[in-house]
Every structure is written in structure tokens, then in C-alpha cells.
């Protein structure tokens, strides 16, 4: 068993992968040598698979998971969890928008007893550099999620999260989204399960040509908005079904008591 599994999901990020993986290795080895670094390479078409394979031969702790077809961020992370061996499961966006100096704190907070620790760009102490329209979009999105789910989490989508392995396994099969909304759904469901979640302030700088800067901000926001509504409806139905089952069980017990 490893202390830590770090997963880096990638799609068509050959140059960035080549440059940033050694940086992650250098940082994690300040905290532990007993780790694995999984490159979850999601059906890339630009040679990222070849770069990932080469890195896995150069560094003994690297595991390359290649998927022939693009699965989506969420599904790629789920498959990585299935193959991982770490007591702590961490995933980091390959663009390293979040300063790696916070990696040690993710691990320390998990070891202090938290089930999930997430980098946050929305709490006191965070330092963020990004263009205004994306700041506004992120603020509106997180406000919507807090309004819908009342989970108290300030930043759902930062690609810098750590999970206690056993805690994540309790909720992973319930998470249905396979794309970018996965980050939000896993936290909403974790909160609903009563898992202990800690947000830590991070320094975050949006790199040029990052995955966030390349998406269509309006199309992506629309998709995530409908994903949020879909989850809200699903959770409402799940809660209603639980209440019905509980009431039914209570009636059966009462009926049984009368018969006695």
C-alpha cells in the first residue's frame, strides 16, 4: 500500500505534461517517498500518450493509464481510483494553476482527520489571478451551488483536492457525472453523507492556454447549470424515497406491536 496516490488527469496536454510532472514529483518527495503518480491520459490525440509512457519509464513511481476513447474527467478519475494503491487519493490539474506548495497541507489535513481537503480560491487568505469574466462566472456558479445544496462549500471546482481513500469509496459509486461537474457532485454527496470537509486557501494563477481558458465559457456554464438542476432533482427523489421507506418501516413495526 502507498501513502499517497496523486492523479493527474490529462487530455491533449503533451508539452505541459512533460514540463510539469517533474515539478509534482519534486514537491511530493518533500513529504513522502512512498507514493505513486498516476497519469490518467484520457484518449489524447496529440502524442500525450507517448509522453506519458516515456515519463513512466523515466520515473519509477509513475503509472500511465491510457484510455482509447475520451471518457471525461470524472470517469477517468474514477478509473484511476480503482487502480490506485494510496491511503490518500489526490488529484491535481496538469496546468498547475494551484501553487504546489499547498500539496503538503492537503496531506497534513487528511492526516489530522478530515475526509476531504480541497484547495479554495474563495476563502480568506486565497490569492487568485485570472481574467474578470471568469472570476464573475466562478462566483455565480459557486453561489448557485450553495443556494441549491446548502453545503457551505465556497469553491467546488478547484482542481486540487485530497480524499481519504475509504471516505471516497463510500460515495464514488453514487457520483453519476463523468465530466467537469464531477468535482461538484462528489462534494455535494460527501456533505450529504456527513463526511468531514476542509477548505484551505491557495495561491492560484490561471496559466495561458489552460483547460479553463480553452472552454466555451457560456456553453460550459450552461451544461453545468443543467447538471446542477439534475442533481438537485435526483437528491430530492432519493430523500423522498428514504422517507417513504422509513414511514413504511414504522407502520409495519406498529402493526406488529398491535398483533403482539
Coordinates of N, CA and C in Angstrom, one line a residue:
X1 N 0.8 -1.2 0.0 CA 0.0 0.0 0.0 C 0.9 1.2 0.0
X2 N 0.5 2.3 -0.7 CA 1.2 3.5 -0.8 C 0.6 4.5 0.2
X3 N 1.4 5.5 0.6 CA 0.8 6.6 1.5 C -0.1 7.4 0.7
X4 N 0.3 7.8 -0.6 CA -0.4 8.7 -1.4 C -0.5 8.3 -2.8
X5 N -1.6 8.5 -3.4 CA -1.8 8.4 -4.9 C -2.1 9.7 -5.4
X6 N -1.3 10.3 -6.3 CA -1.6 11.5 -7.0 C -2.0 11.2 -8.4
X7 N -3.2 11.7 -8.8 CA -3.7 11.5 -10.1 C -3.7 12.8 -10.9
X8 N -3.1 12.8 -12.1 CA -3.1 13.9 -12.9 C -3.9 13.6 -14.2
X9 N -5.2 14.0 -14.3 CA -6.0 13.7 -15.5 C -5.5 14.6 -16.6
X10 N -5.3 14.1 -17.8 CA -4.8 14.9 -19.0 C -5.5 14.5 -20.3
X11 N -5.7 15.5 -21.1 CA -6.2 15.3 -22.4 C -5.6 16.3 -23.4
X12 N -4.8 15.8 -24.3 CA -4.1 16.7 -25.3 C -3.2 17.7 -24.6
X13 N -2.4 17.3 -23.7 CA -1.5 18.2 -22.9 C -0.1 17.8 -22.9
X14 N 0.4 17.4 -24.1 CA 1.8 16.8 -24.2 C 2.9 17.6 -23.6
X15 N 2.9 18.9 -24.1 CA 4.0 19.7 -23.6 C 3.9 20.1 -22.1
X16 N 2.7 20.4 -21.7 CA 2.5 20.7 -20.3 C 2.8 19.5 -19.4
X17 N 2.4 18.4 -19.8 CA 2.7 17.2 -19.0 C 4.2 16.9 -18.9
X18 N 4.9 17.0 -20.0 CA 6.4 16.8 -20.0 C 7.1 17.8 -19.0
X19 N 6.6 19.0 -19.0 CA 7.2 20.1 -18.2 C 6.8 20.0 -16.7
X20 N 5.6 19.6 -16.4 CA 5.1 19.8 -15.0 C 5.1 18.5 -14.2
X21 N 5.2 17.3 -14.8 CA 5.3 16.1 -13.9 C 6.5 16.1 -13.0
X22 N 7.7 16.5 -13.6 CA 8.9 16.5 -12.7 C 8.7 17.5 -11.5
X23 N 8.0 18.6 -11.7 CA 7.7 19.5 -10.6 C 6.8 18.9 -9.5
X24 N 5.8 18.1 -9.9 CA 5.0 17.4 -8.9 C 5.8 16.4 -8.1
X25 N 6.6 15.7 -8.8 CA 7.5 14.7 -8.2 C 8.4 15.4 -7.2
X26 N 9.0 16.4 -7.5 CA 9.9 17.1 -6.6 C 9.2 17.6 -5.4
X27 N 8.0 18.1 -5.6 CA 7.2 18.6 -4.4 C 6.7 17.5 -3.5
X28 N 6.2 16.4 -4.1 CA 5.6 15.3 -3.2 C 6.7 14.6 -2.4
X29 N 7.9 14.6 -3.0 CA 9.0 13.9 -2.3 C 9.6 14.7 -1.1
X30 N 9.1 15.9 -1.0 CA 9.4 16.7 0.2 C 8.6 16.1 1.4
X31 N 7.5 15.4 1.1 CA 6.6 15.0 2.1 C 6.6 13.5 2.3
X32 N 6.7 12.7 1.2 CA 6.8 11.2 1.3 C 7.5 10.7 0.1
X33 N 8.1 9.6 0.3 CA 8.7 8.8 -0.8 C 7.9 7.6 -1.2
X34 N 6.9 7.3 -0.3 CA 6.0 6.2 -0.6 C 4.7 6.7 -1.3
X35 N 4.8 6.9 -2.6 CA 3.7 7.4 -3.3 C 3.7 6.8 -4.7
X36 N 2.6 7.0 -5.4 CA 2.5 6.8 -6.8 C 1.9 8.0 -7.5
X37 N 2.3 8.2 -8.8 CA 1.8 9.3 -9.5 C 1.1 8.7 -10.8
X38 N -0.2 8.8 -10.9 CA -0.9 8.2 -12.0 C -1.3 9.3 -13.0
X39 N -0.8 9.1 -14.2 CA -1.2 9.9 -15.3 C -2.4 9.3 -16.0
X40 N -3.6 9.9 -15.7 CA -4.9 9.4 -16.3 C -5.1 10.0 -17.6
X41 N -4.5 9.4 -18.7 CA -4.5 10.0 -20.0 C -5.7 9.6 -20.8
X42 N -6.5 10.6 -21.1 CA -7.9 10.3 -21.5 C -8.1 10.4 -23.0
X43 N -7.5 9.4 -23.7 CA -7.8 9.3 -25.1 C -7.2 10.4 -25.9
X44 N -6.0 10.9 -25.6 CA -5.4 12.0 -26.3 C -5.1 11.7 -27.7
X45 N -5.0 12.8 -28.5 CA -4.7 12.6 -30.0 C -3.5 13.4 -30.4
X46 N -2.8 14.0 -29.4 CA -1.7 14.9 -29.8 C -0.3 14.4 -29.4
X47 N -0.3 13.1 -29.0 CA 1.0 12.5 -28.6 C 1.2 12.5 -27.1
X48 N 0.2 13.0 -26.4 CA 0.3 13.0 -24.9 C 0.5 11.5 -24.4
X49 N -0.1 10.5 -25.0 CA 0.1 9.2 -24.6 C 1.6 8.7 -24.7
X50 N 2.3 9.2 -25.7 CA 3.7 8.8 -25.8 C 4.5 9.5 -24.8
X51 N 4.2 10.8 -24.5 CA 4.9 11.5 -23.4 C 4.7 10.8 -22.1
X52 N 3.4 10.4 -21.8 CA 3.1 9.8 -20.5 C 3.8 8.5 -20.4
X53 N 3.9 7.7 -21.5 CA 4.6 6.4 -21.4 C 6.1 6.6 -21.2
X54 N 6.6 7.6 -21.9 CA 8.1 7.9 -21.7 C 8.4 8.3 -20.2
X55 N 7.5 9.1 -19.6 CA 7.7 9.5 -18.3 C 7.6 8.3 -17.3
X56 N 6.7 7.4 -17.6 CA 6.6 6.2 -16.8 C 7.8 5.3 -16.8
X57 N 8.6 5.4 -17.8 CA 9.9 4.6 -17.9 C 11.0 5.4 -17.2
X58 N 10.9 6.7 -17.2 CA 11.9 7.5 -16.6 C 11.8 7.6 -15.1
X59 N 10.6 7.6 -14.6 CA 10.4 7.7 -13.1 C 9.6 6.5 -12.6
X60 N 10.2 5.8 -11.6 CA 9.7 4.5 -11.1 C 8.3 4.6 -10.5
X61 N 8.0 5.8 -10.0 CA 6.7 6.0 -9.2 C 5.5 6.3 -10.1
X62 N 5.8 6.5 -11.4 CA 4.7 6.9 -12.3 C 4.0 5.7 -13.0
X63 N 2.7 5.8 -13.0 CA 1.9 4.8 -13.6 C 1.1 5.5 -14.7
X64 N 1.2 5.0 -16.0 CA 0.4 5.6 -17.1 C -0.8 4.8 -17.3
X65 N -2.0 5.4 -17.2 CA -3.3 4.8 -17.5 C -3.8 5.4 -18.8
X66 N -3.8 4.7 -19.9 CA -4.3 5.2 -21.2 C -5.7 4.7 -21.5
X67 N -6.5 5.5 -21.9 CA -7.9 5.1 -22.4 C -8.0 5.5 -23.8
X68 N -8.4 4.5 -24.6 CA -8.5 4.6 -26.1 C -9.5 5.7 -26.5
X69 N -10.6 5.8 -25.8 CA -11.6 6.9 -26.1 C -11.7 7.9 -24.9
X70 N -12.1 9.1 -25.2 CA -12.2 10.1 -24.2 C -13.4 9.8 -23.3
X71 N -13.1 9.6 -22.0 CA -14.1 9.2 -21.0 C -14.7 10.4 -20.4
X72 N -13.9 11.5 -20.3 CA -14.4 12.6 -19.5 C -13.6 12.6 -18.1
X73 N -13.5 13.8 -17.6 CA -12.7 14.0 -16.4 C -13.1 13.1 -15.2
X74 N -14.4 13.1 -15.0 CA -15.0 12.3 -13.8 C -14.7 10.8 -14.0
X75 N -15.0 10.3 -15.1 CA -14.9 8.8 -15.3 C -13.4 8.4 -15.3
X76 N -12.5 9.3 -15.8 CA -11.1 9.0 -15.8 C -10.6 9.0 -14.4
X77 N -11.1 9.9 -13.5 CA -10.7 9.9 -12.1 C -11.2 8.7 -11.4
X78 N -12.4 8.3 -11.7 CA -13.0 7.1 -11.1 C -12.2 5.8 -11.4
X79 N -11.8 5.7 -12.7 CA -11.0 4.5 -13.1 C -9.6 4.6 -12.4
X80 N -9.1 5.8 -12.3 CA -7.8 5.9 -11.6 C -7.9 5.5 -10.1
X81 N -9.0 5.8 -9.5 CA -9.2 5.4 -8.1 C -9.2 3.9 -8.0
X82 N -9.9 3.2 -8.9 CA -10.0 1.8 -8.9 C -8.6 1.1 -9.0
X83 N -7.7 1.7 -9.7 CA -6.4 1.1 -9.8 C -5.3 1.6 -8.8
X84 N -5.7 2.7 -8.1 CA -4.7 3.3 -7.2 C -4.5 2.5 -5.9
X85 N -3.4 2.8 -5.3 CA -3.0 2.0 -4.1 C -2.8 2.9 -2.9
X86 N -3.0 4.1 -3.0 CA -2.7 5.1 -1.9 C -3.8 5.2 -0.8
X87 N -3.4 5.4 0.4 CA -4.4 5.6 1.5 C -5.0 7.0 1.3
X88 N -4.2 7.9 0.7 CA -4.8 9.2 0.4 C -4.8 9.4 -1.1
X89 N -5.9 9.8 -1.7 CA -6.1 10.0 -3.1 C -6.2 11.5 -3.4
X90 N -5.2 12.0 -4.2 CA -5.2 13.4 -4.6 C -5.3 13.5 -6.1
X91 N -6.0 14.5 -6.5 CA -5.8 14.9 -7.9 C -5.5 16.3 -8.2
X92 N -4.7 16.6 -9.2 CA -4.2 17.9 -9.5 C -4.3 18.1 -11.0
X93 N -4.8 19.3 -11.3 CA -4.8 19.7 -12.7 C -3.4 19.9 -13.3
X94 N -3.2 19.4 -14.5 CA -1.8 19.4 -15.1 C -1.3 20.7 -15.3
X95 N -2.1 21.8 -15.4 CA -1.6 23.1 -15.7 C -1.0 23.7 -14.4
X96 N -1.1 23.1 -13.3 CA -0.5 23.6 -12.0 C -0.9 25.0 -11.7
X97 N -2.2 25.3 -12.0 CA -2.7 26.6 -11.6 C -2.6 26.9 -10.1
X98 N -2.8 25.8 -9.3 CA -2.7 25.9 -7.9 C -1.2 25.7 -7.5
X99 N -0.7 26.6 -6.7 CA 0.7 26.5 -6.3 C 1.0 25.2 -5.6
X100 N 2.0 24.4 -6.0 CA 2.3 23.1 -5.5 C 2.7 23.2 -4.0
X101 N 3.1 24.3 -3.5 CA 3.5 24.4 -2.1 C 2.3 24.0 -1.2
X102 N 1.1 24.0 -1.7 CA -0.1 23.6 -0.8 C -0.3 22.1 -0.8
X103 N 0.5 21.3 -1.5 CA 0.4 19.9 -1.6 C 0.6 19.3 -0.2
X104 N 1.6 19.7 0.5 CA 1.9 19.2 1.8 C 0.7 19.4 2.8
X105 N 0.1 20.6 2.7 CA -1.0 20.9 3.6 C -2.2 20.0 3.3
X106 N -2.5 19.7 2.0 CA -3.5 18.7 1.7 C -3.4 17.4 2.5
X107 N -2.1 16.9 2.5 CA -1.8 15.6 3.1 C -1.9 15.8 4.6
X108 N -1.4 16.9 5.2 CA -1.4 17.1 6.6 C -2.8 17.1 7.2
X109 N -3.7 17.8 6.4 CA -5.1 18.0 6.9 C -5.8 16.6 6.9
X110 N -5.5 15.8 5.9 CA -6.1 14.5 5.8 C -5.6 13.7 7.0
X111 N -4.4 13.7 7.3 CA -3.8 13.0 8.4 C -4.3 13.5 9.8
X112 N -4.8 14.7 9.8 CA -5.4 15.3 11.1 C -6.8 14.8 11.3
X113 N -7.4 14.1 10.3 CA -8.7 13.5 10.5 C -9.8 13.9 9.5
X114 N -9.5 14.8 8.6 CA -10.5 15.2 7.6 C -10.6 14.2 6.5
X115 N -11.9 14.0 6.0 CA -12.1 13.0 5.0 C -11.7 13.6 3.6
X116 N -12.0 14.9 3.4 CA -11.7 15.6 2.1 C -11.1 16.9 2.4
X117 N -10.1 17.3 1.7 CA -9.4 18.6 1.8 C -9.4 19.2 0.4
X118 N -9.8 20.4 0.3 CA -9.9 21.0 -1.1 C -9.2 22.4 -1.1
X119 N -8.5 22.6 -2.2 CA -8.0 23.9 -2.4 C -9.1 24.9 -2.7
X120 N -9.1 26.1 -2.1 CA -10.2 27.0 -2.3 C -9.6 28.4 -2.8
X121 N -10.3 28.9 -3.8 CA -9.9 30.3 -4.3 C -10.9 31.3 -3.7
X122 N -11.8 30.9 -2.9 CA -12.9 31.7 -2.4 C -13.0 32.0 -0.9
X123 N -11.9 31.6 -0.2 CA -11.9 31.9 1.2 C -10.8 32.8 1.6
X124 N -10.8 33.4 2.8 CA -9.9 34.3 3.2 C -8.5 33.7 3.2
X125 N -7.5 34.5 2.6 CA -6.2 34.0 2.5 C -5.8 33.6 1.1
X126 N -6.8 33.3 0.3 CA -6.5 32.8 -1.1 C -6.0 34.0 -1.9
X127 N -5.2 33.7 -2.9 CA -4.7 34.7 -3.8 C -4.9 34.2 -5.2
X128 N -5.7 34.9 -6.0 CA -6.1 34.5 -7.3 C -5.8 35.5 -8.4
X129 N -5.3 35.0 -9.5 CA -5.0 35.8 -10.7 C -5.7 35.1 -11.9
X130 N -6.8 35.8 -12.4 CA -7.5 35.3 -13.5 C -8.3 36.5 -14.1
X131 N -8.7 36.3 -15.4 CA -9.5 37.4 -16.0 C -10.8 37.6 -15.4
X132 N -11.3 38.8 -15.4 CA -12.5 39.2 -14.7 C -13.7 38.4 -15.0
X133 N -14.0 38.1 -16.3 CA -15.2 37.4 -16.7 C -15.3 36.0 -16.1
X134 N -14.1 35.4 -15.9 CA -14.1 34.1 -15.3 C -14.2 34.2 -13.8
X135 N -13.7 35.2 -13.2 CA -14.0 35.4 -11.8 C -15.5 35.6 -11.5
X136 N -16.1 36.3 -12.4 CA -17.6 36.5 -12.2 C -18.3 35.2 -12.4
X137 N -18.0 34.5 -13.5 CA -18.6 33.2 -13.7 C -18.5 32.2 -12.6
X138 N -17.2 32.1 -12.1 CA -17.0 31.2 -10.9 C -17.7 31.6 -9.7
X139 N -17.8 32.9 -9.4 CA -18.6 33.4 -8.3 C -20.0 33.1 -8.4
X140 N -20.6 33.3 -9.6 CA -22.0 33.0 -9.8 C -22.3 31.5 -9.7
X141 N -21.4 30.7 -10.3 CA -21.6 29.2 -10.2 C -21.6 28.7 -8.8
X142 N -20.6 29.1 -8.0 CA -20.5 28.6 -6.6 C -21.6 29.2 -5.8
X143 N -22.1 30.4 -6.0 CA -23.3 30.9 -5.3 C -24.5 30.1 -5.6
X144 N -24.7 29.7 -6.9 CA -25.8 28.9 -7.3 C -25.8 27.5 -6.6
X145 N -24.6 26.9 -6.5 CA -24.5 25.6 -5.9 C -24.8 25.7 -4.4
X146 N -24.2 26.7 -3.8 CA -24.5 26.9 -2.3 C -26.0 27.1 -2.1
X147 N -26.6 27.8 -3.0 CA -28.1 28.1 -2.9 C -28.9 26.8 -3.0
X148 N -28.5 26.0 -4.0 CA -29.2 24.8 -4.3 C -29.1 23.7 -3.3
X149 N -27.8 23.6 -2.8 CA -27.5 22.4 -1.9 C -27.2 22.8 -0.5
X150 N -27.0 24.0 -0.2 CA -26.7 24.5 1.2 C -25.6 23.7 1.8
X151 N -24.5 23.5 1.1 CA -23.4 22.7 1.6 C -22.3 23.5 2.3
X152 N -22.4 24.8 2.2 CA -21.4 25.7 2.9 C -20.0 25.8 2.2
X153 N -19.8 25.0 1.1 CA -18.5 25.0 0.5 C -18.4 26.2 -0.4
X154 N -17.3 26.9 -0.4 CA -17.1 28.1 -1.1 C -16.6 27.9 -2.6
X155 N -15.8 26.9 -2.8 CA -15.2 26.6 -4.1 C -15.3 25.1 -4.4
X156 N -16.2 24.8 -5.3 CA -16.4 23.4 -5.7 C -15.5 22.9 -6.8
X157 N -15.0 23.7 -7.6 CA -14.4 23.3 -8.9 C -12.9 23.4 -9.0
X158 N -12.2 23.8 -7.9 CA -10.7 23.9 -8.0 C -10.1 22.5 -8.1
X159 N -9.3 22.4 -9.1 CA -8.7 21.1 -9.4 C -7.5 20.7 -8.5
X160 N -7.7 20.7 -7.2 CA -6.7 20.5 -6.3 C -7.3 19.9 -5.0
X161 N -7.6 18.6 -5.0 CA -8.3 18.0 -3.9 C -7.7 16.7 -3.4
X162 N -7.9 16.5 -2.1 CA -7.4 15.2 -1.5 C -8.5 14.5 -0.8
X163 N -8.5 13.2 -0.8 CA -9.5 12.4 -0.2 C -8.9 11.3 0.6
X164 N -9.5 11.0 1.8 CA -9.1 9.8 2.5 C -9.7 8.6 1.6
X165 N -9.0 7.6 1.3 CA -9.4 6.6 0.4 C -10.7 6.0 0.7
X166 N -10.8 5.6 2.0 CA -12.1 4.9 2.4 C -13.3 5.8 2.4
X167 N -13.1 7.1 2.6 CA -14.2 8.1 2.6 C -14.7 8.2 1.1
X168 N -13.7 8.3 0.2 CA -14.1 8.5 -1.2 C -14.9 7.2 -1.7
X169 N -14.4 6.1 -1.3 CA -15.1 4.8 -1.7 C -16.6 4.8 -1.3
X170 N -16.9 5.5 -0.2 CA -18.3 5.5 0.3 C -19.2 6.2 -0.7
X171 N -18.7 7.1 -1.5 CA -19.6 8.0 -2.3 C -19.3 7.8 -3.8
X172 N -18.2 7.2 -4.2 CA -17.8 7.3 -5.6 C -18.8 6.6 -6.5
X173 N -19.5 5.5 -6.1 CA -20.4 4.9 -7.0 C -21.7 5.6 -7.1
X174 N -22.0 6.6 -6.2 CA -23.2 7.4 -6.3 C -23.0 8.6 -7.3
X175 N -21.8 8.9 -7.6 CA -21.5 10.1 -8.4 C -21.7 9.7 -9.9
X176 N -22.6 10.3 -10.6 CA -23.0 10.0 -11.9 C -22.3 10.8 -13.0
X177 N -22.0 12.0 -12.7 CA -21.5 12.9 -13.8 C -20.0 12.4 -14.2
X178 N -19.7 12.4 -15.5 CA -18.4 12.0 -15.9 C -17.6 13.1 -16.4
X179 N -18.1 14.3 -16.4 CA -17.4 15.5 -17.0 C -16.9 16.4 -15.9
X180 N -17.0 17.7 -16.1 CA -16.5 18.7 -15.2 C -17.3 18.9 -14.0
X181 N -18.6 18.6 -14.0 CA -19.5 18.7 -12.9 C -19.2 17.6 -11.8
X182 N -18.4 16.6 -12.2 CA -18.0 15.6 -11.2 C -17.4 16.2 -9.9
X183 N -16.6 17.2 -10.0 CA -16.0 17.9 -8.9 C -17.0 18.4 -7.9
X184 N -18.1 19.0 -8.4 CA -19.2 19.5 -7.6 C -20.0 18.4 -7.0
X185 N -20.4 17.4 -7.8 CA -21.2 16.3 -7.3 C -20.6 15.5 -6.2
X186 N -19.3 15.3 -6.4 CA -18.6 14.4 -5.3 C -18.6 15.2 -4.0
X187 N -18.5 16.5 -4.0 CA -18.5 17.3 -2.8 C -19.9 17.4 -2.2
X188 N -20.9 17.6 -3.0 CA -22.3 17.7 -2.6 C -22.7 16.3 -1.9
X189 N -22.4 15.2 -2.5 CA -22.7 13.9 -2.0 C -21.9 13.6 -0.7
X190 N -20.7 14.1 -0.7 CA -19.9 13.9 0.5 C -20.5 14.6 1.7
X191 N -20.9 15.8 1.5 CA -21.5 16.6 2.5 C -22.8 16.0 3.0
X192 N -23.6 15.4 2.1 CA -24.8 14.8 2.4 C -24.6 13.5 3.3
X193 N -23.4 12.9 3.0 CA -23.1 11.7 3.8 C -22.5 12.0 5.2
X194 N -22.2 13.3 5.4 CA -21.7 13.7 6.7 C -20.2 13.6 6.8
X195 N -19.5 13.5 5.6 CA -18.0 13.5 5.7 C -17.4 14.8 6.1
X196 N -16.3 14.8 6.7 CA -15.6 16.0 7.2 C -14.8 16.6 6.0
X197 N -15.2 17.8 5.7 CA -14.5 18.5 4.5 C -13.8 19.8 5.0
X198 N -12.6 20.0 4.6 CA -11.8 21.2 4.9 C -11.4 21.9 3.7
X199 N -11.7 23.2 3.7 CA -11.2 24.1 2.6 C -9.9 24.8 3.1
X200 N -8.9 24.8 2.2 CA -7.7 25.6 2.6 C -7.5 26.7 1.5
X201 N -7.1 27.9 1.9 CA -6.8 28.9 0.9 C -5.6 28.6 0.1
X202 N -5.6 28.9 -1.2 CA -4.5 28.6 -2.1 C -4.1 29.8 -2.9
X203 N -2.9 29.7 -3.4 CA -2.5 30.7 -4.4 C -2.8 30.1 -5.8
X204 N -3.5 30.8 -6.6 CA -4.0 30.2 -7.9 C -3.8 31.2 -9.0
X205 N -3.1 30.8 -10.0 CA -2.9 31.6 -11.2 C -3.2 30.9 -12.5
X206 N -4.2 31.5 -13.2 CA -4.6 30.8 -14.4 C -3.5 30.9 -15.5
X207 N -2.9 29.8 -15.9 CA -1.9 29.8 -17.0 C -2.5 30.2 -18.3
X208 N -1.7 30.7 -19.2 CA -2.2 30.9 -20.6 C -2.5 29.5 -21.2
X209 N -3.6 29.5 -22.0 CA -4.0 28.3 -22.7 C -4.3 27.1 -21.7
X210 N -4.7 27.5 -20.5 CA -5.1 26.4 -19.6 C -6.4 25.8 -20.0
X211 N -6.8 24.6 -19.4 CA -8.0 24.0 -19.8 C -9.2 24.9 -19.6
X212 N -9.2 25.7 -18.6 CA -10.3 26.6 -18.3 C -10.4 27.7 -19.3
X213 N -9.3 28.2 -19.8 CA -9.3 29.3 -20.8 C -9.7 28.8 -22.1
X214 N -9.6 27.5 -22.4 CA -9.9 27.0 -23.7 C -11.4 26.5 -23.8
X215 N -12.1 26.4 -22.7 CA -13.5 26.0 -22.9 C -14.4 27.2 -23.3
X216 N -15.5 26.9 -23.9 CA -16.5 27.9 -24.2 C -17.2 28.2 -22.9
X217 N -17.0 29.4 -22.4 CA -17.4 29.8 -21.0 C -19.0 29.7 -20.9
X218 N -19.7 30.1 -22.0 CA -21.1 30.1 -21.9 C -21.7 28.7 -22.1
X219 N -21.2 27.9 -23.1 CA -21.7 26.6 -23.3 C -21.4 25.7 -22.1
X220 N -20.2 25.8 -21.5 CA -19.8 25.0 -20.4 C -20.6 25.4 -19.1
X221 N -20.9 26.7 -18.9 CA -21.7 27.1 -17.8 C -23.1 26.6 -17.9
X222 N -23.6 26.6 -19.1 CA -25.0 26.1 -19.3 C -25.1 24.6 -19.0
X223 N -24.1 23.9 -19.5 CA -24.1 22.4 -19.2 C -24.0 22.1 -17.7
X224 N -23.2 22.9 -17.0 CA -23.0 22.6 -15.6 C -24.3 23.1 -14.8
X225 N -24.9 24.1 -15.3 CA -26.1 24.6 -14.7 C -27.2 23.5 -14.7
X226 N -27.4 22.9 -15.9 CA -28.4 21.8 -16.0 C -28.0 20.6 -15.2
X227 N -26.7 20.3 -15.1 CA -26.2 19.2 -14.3 C -26.5 19.4 -12.8
X228 N -26.4 20.7 -12.4 CA -26.8 21.0 -11.0 C -28.2 20.8 -10.7
X229 N -29.1 21.3 -11.7 CA -30.5 21.1 -11.5 C -30.9 19.6 -11.5
X230 N -30.2 18.8 -12.4 CA -30.5 17.4 -12.5 C -30.1 16.7 -11.2
X231 N -29.0 17.1 -10.6 CA -28.6 16.5 -9.3 C -29.6 16.9 -8.2
X232 N -30.0 18.2 -8.2 CA -31.0 18.6 -7.2 C -32.3 17.8 -7.2
X233 N -32.8 17.5 -8.4 CA -34.0 16.7 -8.6 C -33.7 15.3 -8.1
X234 N -32.6 14.7 -8.5 CA -32.3 13.4 -8.1 C -32.2 13.2 -6.6
X235 N -31.5 14.2 -5.9 CA -31.4 14.1 -4.5 C -32.7 14.2 -3.8
X236 N -33.6 15.1 -4.4 CA -34.9 15.2 -3.8 C -35.7 13.9 -3.9
X237 N -35.6 13.2 -5.0 CA -36.2 11.9 -5.2 C -35.7 10.9 -4.2
X238 N -34.3 10.9 -4.1 CA -33.7 9.9 -3.2 C -34.2 10.2 -1.7
X239 N -34.2 11.4 -1.3 CA -34.7 11.7 0.0 C -36.1 11.3 0.3
X240 N -36.9 11.6 -0.8 CA -38.4 11.2 -0.7 C -38.5 9.7 -0.5
X241 N -37.8 9.0 -1.3 CA -37.8 7.5 -1.3 C -37.4 7.0 0.1
X242 N -36.4 7.6 0.7 CA -35.9 7.2 2.0 C -37.0 7.5 3.1
X243 N -37.7 8.6 3.0 CA -38.8 9.0 3.9 C -39.9 8.0 3.8
X244 N -40.2 7.6 2.6 CA -41.3 6.6 2.4 C -41.0 5.3 3.0
X245 N -39.7 4.8 2.8 CA -39.3 3.6 3.3 C -39.3 3.6 4.9
X246 N -38.8 4.8 5.4 CA -38.8 4.9 6.9 C -40.2 4.9 7.4
X247 N -41.1 5.6 6.8 CA -42.5 5.6 7.3 C -43.1 4.2 7.1
X248 N -42.8 3.5 6.1 CA -43.4 2.2 5.8 C -42.8 1.2 6.9
X249 N -41.6 1.3 7.2 CA -41.0 0.5 8.3 C -41.6 0.8 9.6
X250 N -41.9 2.1 9.9 CA -42.5 2.4 11.2 C -43.9 1.9 11.3
X251 N -44.7 1.9 10.2 CA -46.1 1.4 10.2 C -46.1 -0.1 10.4
X252 N -45.1 -0.8 9.8 CA -45.0 -2.3 9.9 C -44.7 -2.6 11.4
X253 N -43.8 -1.9 12.0 CA -43.4 -2.1 13.4 C -44.7 -1.9 14.3
X254 N -45.4 -0.8 14.0 CA -46.6 -0.5 14.8 C -47.6 -1.6 14.7
X255 N -47.8 -2.1 13.4 CA -48.8 -3.1 13.2 C -48.4 -4.4 13.9
X256 N -47.1 -4.7 13.9 CA -46.6 -5.9 14.5 C -46.8 -5.8 16.0
X257 N -46.6 -4.7 16.6 CA -46.8 -4.5 18.0 C -48.2 -4.7 18.4
X258 N -49.2 -4.2 17.6 CA -50.6 -4.4 17.9 C -50.9 -5.9 17.9
X259 N -50.3 -6.6 17.0 CA -50.6 -8.1 16.9 C -50.1 -8.8 18.1
X260 N -49.0 -8.3 18.7 CA -48.5 -9.0 19.9 C -49.4 -8.7 21.1

